[in-house]
Tab-separated table of N, CA and C in Angstrom:
chain	number	residue	atom	x	y	z
A	236	GLN	N	11.718	11.683	-11.667
A	236	GLN	CA	10.162	10.639	-11.798
A	236	GLN	C	9.819	9.453	-11.176
A	237	VAL	N	9.501	8.873	-10.724
A	237	VAL	CA	8.873	7.346	-10.035
A	237	VAL	C	7.172	7.119	-10.458
A	238	GLN	N	7.282	6.044	-11.606
A	238	GLN	CA	5.985	5.526	-11.659
A	238	GLN	C	5.496	4.313	-10.800
A	239	LEU	N	4.171	4.078	-10.532
A	239	LEU	CA	3.714	3.141	-9.769
A	239	LEU	C	2.779	2.023	-10.760
A	240	VAL	N	2.493	0.973	-10.692
A	240	VAL	CA	1.276	0.365	-11.207
A	240	VAL	C	0.695	-1.192	-10.638
A	241	GLU	N	-0.261	-0.311	-9.607
A	241	GLU	CA	-1.153	-1.620	-9.280
A	241	GLU	C	-2.123	-1.895	-9.790
A	242	SER	N	-0.976	-3.310	-9.494
A	242	SER	CA	-2.543	-5.044	-10.281
A	242	SER	C	-3.163	-6.188	-8.959
A	243	GLY	N	-4.163	-7.015	-9.194
A	243	GLY	CA	-4.167	-8.097	-9.181
A	243	GLY	C	-5.038	-7.632	-8.003
A	244	GLY	N	-5.471	-6.234	-8.189
A	244	GLY	CA	-7.334	-6.260	-7.705
A	244	GLY	C	-8.028	-7.551	-8.046
A	245	GLY	N	-9.641	-6.990	-7.950
A	245	GLY	CA	-10.346	-7.884	-7.872
A	245	GLY	C	-11.898	-8.322	-6.789
A	246	SER	N	-12.174	-9.682	-7.154
A	246	SER	CA	-13.489	-9.886	-6.535
A	246	SER	C	-13.292	-11.101	-5.683
A	247	VAL	N	-14.045	-11.226	-4.959
A	247	VAL	CA	-13.666	-12.794	-4.865
A	247	VAL	C	-15.691	-11.990	-3.239
A	248	GLN	N	-15.431	-13.199	-2.883
A	248	GLN	CA	-15.646	-14.188	-1.512
A	248	GLN	C	-15.852	-13.844	-0.672
A	249	THR	N	-16.033	-13.463	0.488
A	249	THR	CA	-16.025	-13.473	1.821
A	249	THR	C	-15.383	-15.100	2.664
A	250	GLY	N	-13.896	-14.351	2.729
A	250	GLY	CA	-13.382	-15.749	3.268
A	250	GLY	C	-11.576	-15.736	2.511
A	251	GLY	N	-12.000	-15.031	0.874
A	251	GLY	CA	-11.232	-15.515	0.399
A	251	GLY	C	-9.578	-14.826	0.081
A	252	SER	N	-8.995	-14.919	-1.434
A	252	SER	CA	-8.131	-14.649	-0.710
A	252	SER	C	-7.054	-13.907	-2.092
A	253	LEU	N	-6.898	-12.596	-2.142
A	253	LEU	CA	-6.230	-11.668	-3.648
A	253	LEU	C	-4.669	-11.352	-2.838
A	254	ARG	N	-3.684	-11.290	-3.961
A	254	ARG	CA	-2.634	-10.689	-3.687
A	254	ARG	C	-1.903	-9.676	-4.819
A	255	LEU	N	-1.836	-8.595	-4.319
A	255	LEU	CA	-1.680	-7.498	-4.987
A	255	LEU	C	0.089	-6.726	-5.624
A	256	SER	N	-0.103	-6.410	-6.339
A	256	SER	CA	1.100	-5.932	-6.549
A	256	SER	C	1.381	-4.560	-7.016
A	257	CYS	N	2.512	-4.147	-6.874
A	257	CYS	CA	2.818	-2.845	-7.345
A	257	CYS	C	4.344	-3.198	-7.401
A	258	THR	N	4.098	-2.748	-8.997
A	258	THR	CA	5.558	-2.155	-9.606
A	258	THR	C	6.280	-0.812	-8.994
A	259	ALA	N	7.078	-0.454	-8.995
A	259	ALA	CA	7.673	0.817	-9.641
A	259	ALA	C	9.367	0.622	-10.710
A	260	SER	N	8.720	1.593	-11.943
A	260	SER	CA	9.508	1.745	-12.616
A	260	SER	C	10.039	3.384	-12.536
A	261	GLY	N	11.204	4.581	-13.057
A	261	GLY	CA	11.747	5.761	-12.832
A	261	GLY	C	12.453	5.572	-12.439
A	262	SER	N	12.782	6.821	-10.806
A	262	SER	CA	14.114	7.276	-10.591
A	262	SER	C	13.989	6.855	-9.604
A	263	MET	N	13.159	5.317	-8.473
A	263	MET	CA	13.442	5.284	-7.525
A	263	MET	C	14.441	5.116	-6.785
A	264	TYR	N	14.983	5.241	-5.838
A	264	TYR	CA	16.580	4.733	-5.129
A	264	TYR	C	15.618	4.250	-3.947
A	265	SER	N	17.140	3.106	-3.317
A	265	SER	CA	16.240	2.207	-3.187
A	265	SER	C	16.721	2.152	-1.211
A	266	TYR	N	17.060	3.410	-1.797
A	266	TYR	CA	16.621	3.569	0.522
A	266	TYR	C	14.594	4.461	0.097
A	267	TYR	N	13.905	4.142	-0.163
A	267	TYR	CA	12.659	4.679	-0.281
A	267	TYR	C	12.430	3.362	-0.282
A	268	SER	N	10.964	3.720	1.456
A	268	SER	CA	10.030	3.042	1.364
A	268	SER	C	8.796	2.876	0.738
A	269	MET	N	7.844	2.387	0.969
A	269	MET	CA	6.855	1.828	-0.434
A	269	MET	C	5.887	1.090	1.019
A	270	ALA	N	4.329	1.549	0.338
A	270	ALA	CA	3.497	1.039	1.152
A	270	ALA	C	1.301	1.340	1.152
A	271	TRP	N	0.980	0.276	1.253
A	271	TRP	CA	-0.042	0.370	0.600
A	271	TRP	C	-1.209	0.824	1.956
A	272	PHE	N	-2.382	1.597	0.713
A	272	PHE	CA	-2.999	2.321	1.408
A	272	PHE	C	-4.111	2.070	0.390
A	273	ARG	N	-5.397	2.252	1.148
A	273	ARG	CA	-7.020	2.115	1.071
A	273	ARG	C	-7.993	3.072	1.713
A	274	GLN	N	-8.371	3.273	0.481
A	274	GLN	CA	-9.834	4.465	0.249
A	274	GLN	C	-11.299	4.147	0.463
A	275	VAL	N	-11.763	3.800	1.010
A	275	VAL	CA	-14.028	3.538	0.014
A	275	VAL	C	-13.829	5.203	0.033
A	276	PRO	N	-14.765	5.078	-0.819
A	276	PRO	CA	-15.445	6.717	-0.833
A	276	PRO	C	-16.843	7.373	-0.472
A	277	GLY	N	-16.290	7.913	-0.064
A	277	GLY	CA	-16.520	9.388	0.503
A	277	GLY	C	-15.977	9.704	1.695
A	278	GLU	N	-14.656	8.597	2.380
A	278	GLU	CA	-14.390	8.100	3.906
A	278	GLU	C	-12.743	8.219	2.972
A	279	GLU	N	-11.947	8.568	4.880
A	279	GLU	CA	-11.038	9.354	4.708
A	279	GLU	C	-10.164	7.803	4.189
A	280	ARG	N	-8.459	8.500	3.331
A	280	ARG	CA	-7.969	7.177	2.899
A	280	ARG	C	-7.355	6.369	4.495
A	281	GLU	N	-6.646	5.382	4.371
A	281	GLU	CA	-6.057	4.880	5.436
A	281	GLU	C	-4.717	3.768	5.143
A	282	GLY	N	-4.032	4.017	6.099
A	282	GLY	CA	-2.841	3.146	5.627
A	282	GLY	C	-3.099	1.464	6.156
A	283	VAL	N	-2.549	0.717	5.685
A	283	VAL	CA	-2.217	-1.238	5.459
A	283	VAL	C	-1.582	-2.003	5.813
A	284	ALA	N	-0.316	-1.028	4.873
A	284	ALA	CA	0.540	-1.501	4.869
A	284	ALA	C	2.298	-0.578	5.278
A	285	ILE	N	3.057	-1.289	6.102
A	285	ILE	CA	4.270	0.242	5.094
A	285	ILE	C	5.588	-0.842	4.697
A	286	ALA	N	6.368	-0.969	3.805
A	286	ALA	CA	7.834	-1.227	4.211
A	286	ALA	C	8.693	-0.764	3.873
A	287	HIS	N	10.245	-0.628	4.661
A	287	HIS	CA	11.652	0.282	4.896
A	287	HIS	C	12.534	-0.494	4.162
A	288	SER	N	13.522	-0.087	3.710
A	288	SER	CA	14.383	-0.223	2.768
A	288	SER	C	15.276	-0.627	3.766
A	289	ASP	N	15.499	-0.486	4.845
A	289	ASP	CA	15.795	-1.717	6.432
A	289	ASP	C	15.617	-3.061	6.696
A	290	GLY	N	14.441	-3.411	5.649
A	290	GLY	CA	13.679	-5.014	5.409
A	290	GLY	C	12.291	-4.730	6.595
A	291	SER	N	12.333	-3.415	7.376
A	291	SER	CA	11.201	-4.134	8.360
A	291	SER	C	9.676	-3.336	7.348
A	292	THR	N	9.089	-4.200	8.036
A	292	THR	CA	7.176	-3.772	7.242
A	292	THR	C	6.912	-3.553	8.847
A	293	SER	N	5.461	-3.775	8.363
A	293	SER	CA	4.533	-3.115	9.399
A	293	SER	C	3.210	-3.062	9.006
A	294	VAL	N	2.177	-3.616	9.084
A	294	VAL	CA	0.770	-3.517	8.928
A	294	VAL	C	-0.559	-2.848	9.955
A	295	ALA	N	-0.880	-2.227	9.433
A	295	ALA	CA	-2.438	-2.150	10.461
A	295	ALA	C	-2.832	-2.784	11.368
A	296	ASP	N	-2.688	-2.334	12.402
A	296	ASP	CA	-3.485	-3.442	13.771
A	296	ASP	C	-4.367	-4.341	13.329
A	297	SER	N	-5.545	-3.783	12.975
A	297	SER	CA	-6.942	-4.242	13.269
A	297	SER	C	-6.043	-5.330	11.763
A	298	LEU	N	-5.678	-5.351	10.846
A	298	LEU	CA	-5.281	-6.462	9.992
A	298	LEU	C	-4.270	-7.485	10.242
A	299	LYS	N	-3.302	-6.973	10.948
A	299	LYS	CA	-2.626	-7.986	11.208
A	299	LYS	C	-2.624	-9.520	11.450
A	300	GLY	N	-2.783	-10.509	10.919
A	300	GLY	CA	-2.922	-12.267	11.178
A	300	GLY	C	-4.006	-11.530	9.481
A	301	ARG	N	-4.245	-11.390	8.822
A	301	ARG	CA	-4.563	-11.718	7.964
A	301	ARG	C	-4.260	-11.215	6.778
A	302	PHE	N	-3.146	-9.887	7.262
A	302	PHE	CA	-2.870	-8.612	5.531
A	302	PHE	C	-1.265	-9.255	5.811
A	303	THR	N	-0.472	-9.991	4.832
A	303	THR	CA	1.272	-10.076	5.270
A	303	THR	C	1.873	-8.654	3.361
A	304	ILE	N	2.849	-7.881	3.634
A	304	ILE	CA	2.741	-6.946	3.056
A	304	ILE	C	4.702	-7.845	3.094
A	305	SER	N	5.265	-7.648	1.636
A	305	SER	CA	7.034	-8.272	1.170
A	305	SER	C	7.367	-6.976	0.194
A	306	LYS	N	7.835	-7.088	-0.528
A	306	LYS	CA	8.877	-6.665	-1.565
A	306	LYS	C	9.792	-7.749	-2.384
A	307	ASP	N	10.318	-7.538	-3.168
A	307	ASP	CA	10.947	-7.505	-4.143
A	307	ASP	C	11.757	-7.002	-4.687
A	308	ASN	N	12.963	-6.273	-4.046
A	308	ASN	CA	13.870	-5.487	-4.913
A	308	ASN	C	13.726	-5.472	-5.769
A	309	ALA	N	14.868	-6.374	-6.525
A	309	ALA	CA	15.131	-6.229	-7.489
A	309	ALA	C	14.355	-6.938	-8.733
A	310	LYS	N	13.055	-6.929	-8.320
A	310	LYS	CA	11.911	-6.753	-9.320
A	310	LYS	C	11.394	-5.190	-9.283
A	311	ARG	N	11.691	-4.751	-7.204
A	311	ARG	CA	11.128	-3.527	-7.227
A	311	ARG	C	10.054	-3.533	-7.481
A	312	THR	N	9.271	-4.300	-6.869
A	312	THR	CA	7.374	-5.178	-6.824
A	312	THR	C	7.299	-4.603	-4.989
A	313	LEU	N	6.738	-4.163	-5.036
A	313	LEU	CA	6.476	-3.988	-3.045
A	313	LEU	C	3.902	-5.805	-3.845
A	314	TYR	N	4.136	-5.682	-2.581
A	314	TYR	CA	3.132	-7.115	-2.538
A	314	TYR	C	2.360	-6.826	-1.376
A	315	LEU	N	1.168	-7.269	-1.736
A	315	LEU	CA	0.224	-7.422	-0.494
A	315	LEU	C	-0.785	-8.684	-0.408
A	316	GLN	N	-0.525	-9.368	0.826
A	316	GLN	CA	-0.470	-10.471	0.133
A	316	GLN	C	-2.919	-10.204	1.705
A	317	MET	N	-3.130	-10.821	1.052
A	317	MET	CA	-4.631	-10.670	1.754
A	317	MET	C	-5.493	-12.044	1.596
A	318	ASN	N	-5.245	-12.809	3.235
A	318	ASN	CA	-6.566	-13.832	2.844
A	318	ASN	C	-7.154	-13.616	4.153
A	319	ASN	N	-8.808	-13.897	3.530
A	319	ASN	CA	-9.827	-14.211	4.724
A	319	ASN	C	-10.233	-12.477	4.512
A	320	LEU	N	-10.044	-12.842	3.169
A	320	LEU	CA	-11.077	-10.988	3.651
A	320	LEU	C	-12.717	-11.275	3.905
A	321	LYS	N	-12.570	-9.675	4.612
A	321	LYS	CA	-14.368	-9.370	4.871
A	321	LYS	C	-14.775	-7.949	3.695
A	322	PRO	N	-16.453	-8.095	3.936
A	322	PRO	CA	-16.621	-7.326	2.957
A	322	PRO	C	-16.084	-5.745	3.384
A	323	GLU	N	-15.517	-5.499	4.280
A	323	GLU	CA	-15.033	-4.526	5.524
A	323	GLU	C	-13.781	-4.152	4.657
A	324	ASP	N	-13.494	-5.115	3.583
A	324	ASP	CA	-11.912	-4.485	3.023
A	324	ASP	C	-12.082	-3.752	1.785
A	325	THR	N	-13.705	-3.959	0.914
A	325	THR	CA	-13.842	-3.506	0.596
A	325	THR	C	-13.427	-1.973	0.112
A	326	ALA	N	-11.975	-1.308	-1.286
A	326	ALA	CA	-11.752	-0.615	-0.896
A	326	ALA	C	-11.066	-0.964	-2.237
A	327	MET	N	-10.461	1.030	-2.985
A	327	MET	CA	-9.214	1.040	-3.992
A	327	MET	C	-8.448	1.154	-2.845
A	328	TYR	N	-7.093	0.244	-3.652
A	328	TYR	CA	-6.277	-0.062	-2.871
A	328	TYR	C	-4.646	0.126	-3.573
A	329	TYR	N	-4.392	1.743	-2.838
A	329	TYR	CA	-2.966	2.677	-3.593
A	329	TYR	C	-1.411	2.102	-2.891
A	330	CYS	N	-0.207	2.229	-4.777
A	330	CYS	CA	0.932	2.773	-3.458
A	330	CYS	C	1.183	4.212	-4.055
A	331	ALA	N	2.574	3.638	-3.023
A	331	ALA	CA	2.882	5.379	-2.972
A	331	ALA	C	4.243	4.658	-2.549
A	332	THR	N	5.067	6.018	-2.555
A	332	THR	CA	7.057	5.118	-2.707
A	332	THR	C	7.351	6.581	-2.312
A	333	ASP	N	8.308	6.367	-1.208
A	333	ASP	CA	9.384	7.640	-1.474
A	333	ASP	C	10.054	7.942	-0.184
A	334	GLU	N	10.811	9.038	-0.265
A	334	GLU	CA	11.370	9.306	1.556
A	334	GLU	C	10.986	8.564	2.913
A	335	LYS	N	11.302	8.302	3.321
A	335	LYS	CA	10.807	7.104	4.974
A	335	LYS	C	9.611	8.496	5.164
A	336	LEU	N	10.269	9.017	5.846
A	336	LEU	CA	9.724	10.296	6.501
A	336	LEU	C	8.295	9.919	6.076
A	337	ARG	N	8.556	11.422	5.128
A	337	ARG	CA	7.778	11.332	3.723
A	337	ARG	C	6.176	10.454	4.517
A	338	LEU	N	6.512	8.747	3.919
A	338	LEU	CA	5.667	8.203	3.627
A	338	LEU	C	5.337	7.249	4.795
A	339	ARG	N	5.809	7.764	5.918
A	339	ARG	CA	5.608	7.993	7.653
A	339	ARG	C	4.285	8.528	7.634
A	340	ASP	N	4.881	10.079	7.262
A	340	ASP	CA	3.821	11.026	7.844
A	340	ASP	C	1.711	10.909	7.138
A	341	ALA	N	2.336	10.078	5.862
A	341	ALA	CA	1.257	9.552	5.209
A	341	ALA	C	0.945	8.801	6.780
A	342	TYR	N	1.130	7.758	6.515
A	342	TYR	CA	1.281	6.266	6.737
A	342	TYR	C	0.601	6.529	8.625
A	343	ILE	N	0.821	6.753	9.262
A	343	ILE	CA	0.803	7.237	10.658
A	343	ILE	C	0.501	8.508	10.995
A	344	SER	N	0.686	9.504	10.842
A	344	SER	CA	-0.018	10.844	10.749
A	344	SER	C	-1.267	11.991	9.578
A	345	ARG	N	-1.842	11.030	7.776
A	345	ARG	CA	-2.608	10.918	7.914
A	345	ARG	C	-1.889	12.230	6.556
A	346	ARG	N	-1.462	12.650	6.797
A	346	ARG	CA	-1.391	13.245	5.702
A	346	ARG	C	-0.409	13.265	4.363
A	347	TYR	N	-1.440	12.199	3.820
A	347	TYR	CA	-1.796	12.243	2.022
A	347	TYR	C	-0.820	13.465	1.341
A	348	ASN	N	-0.720	14.529	1.754
A	348	ASN	CA	-0.205	15.107	0.433
A	348	ASN	C	1.374	14.746	0.653
A	349	ARG	N	2.471	14.070	1.493
A	349	ARG	CA	3.334	14.044	2.217
A	349	ARG	C	4.310	13.135	0.608
A	350	PRO	N	3.839	12.279	0.481
A	350	PRO	CA	4.441	11.312	-0.826
A	350	PRO	C	3.493	12.087	-1.780
A	351	ARG	N	4.719	11.540	-2.870
A	351	ARG	CA	5.183	12.001	-4.274
A	351	ARG	C	4.638	11.205	-5.411
A	352	TYR	N	4.549	9.702	-4.820
A	352	TYR	CA	4.450	9.484	-6.111
A	352	TYR	C	3.335	7.872	-5.467
A	353	TRP	N	1.912	8.461	-6.386
A	353	TRP	CA	1.278	6.848	-5.577
A	353	TRP	C	0.561	6.911	-7.225
A	354	GLY	N	0.820	5.493	-6.869
A	354	GLY	CA	0.102	4.599	-8.219
A	354	GLY	C	-1.677	4.730	-8.401
A	355	ARG	N	-1.980	4.365	-9.777
A	355	ARG	CA	-3.723	4.942	-9.287
A	355	ARG	C	-4.714	4.205	-8.555
A	356	GLY	N	-3.747	2.748	-8.477
A	356	GLY	CA	-4.578	2.215	-7.285
A	356	GLY	C	-5.455	0.528	-8.304
A	357	THR	N	-6.307	-0.579	-7.033
A	357	THR	CA	-6.333	-1.583	-7.976
A	357	THR	C	-7.818	-1.573	-7.029
A	358	GLN	N	-8.418	-1.673	-7.777
A	358	GLN	CA	-10.443	-2.271	-6.409
A	358	GLN	C	-9.778	-4.067	-6.833
A	359	VAL	N	-10.473	-3.715	-4.983
A	359	VAL	CA	-10.265	-4.902	-4.254
A	359	VAL	C	-12.488	-4.634	-3.477
A	360	THR	N	-12.852	-6.262	-4.583
A	360	THR	CA	-14.565	-5.901	-3.983
A	360	THR	C	-14.511	-7.507	-3.424
A	361	VAL	N	-15.045	-7.360	-2.122
A	361	VAL	CA	-16.031	-8.394	-1.215
A	361	VAL	C	-16.883	-8.682	-0.771
A	362	SER	N	-17.302	-9.121	-2.127
A	362	SER	CA	-19.332	-9.740	-1.145
A	362	SER	C	-19.118	-11.602	-0.463
A	363	SER	N	-19.761	-10.946	0.405
A	363	SER	CA	-21.017	-12.001	0.888
A	363	SER	C	-21.972	-13.259	0.595
């Protein structure tokens, strides 16, 4: 089992920045990928950014230039640096991890039942 705990969310004004963290514990294999997703109540969850064990990363096209994903393998922690935040970034942000194929199924194909390990989320609220 893998446990994920997100932190770093909060309330900021438009143009502000936040850095989210997701720390893993338990039986997480080094070859697992990790990713950030977000969800607004009543809307579908969407992929934000993903990081793979080979060091490759990807950020959703609509967020490139503002969001950056990084990972500290020694600390088993995934980060999401969010700059120039906008009200439409308001959402619950979730961290997930699993084998690369499972995580890609969620991130690319929106098959959110594929990753076995999810955090409980951290709320980000951006006010205008």
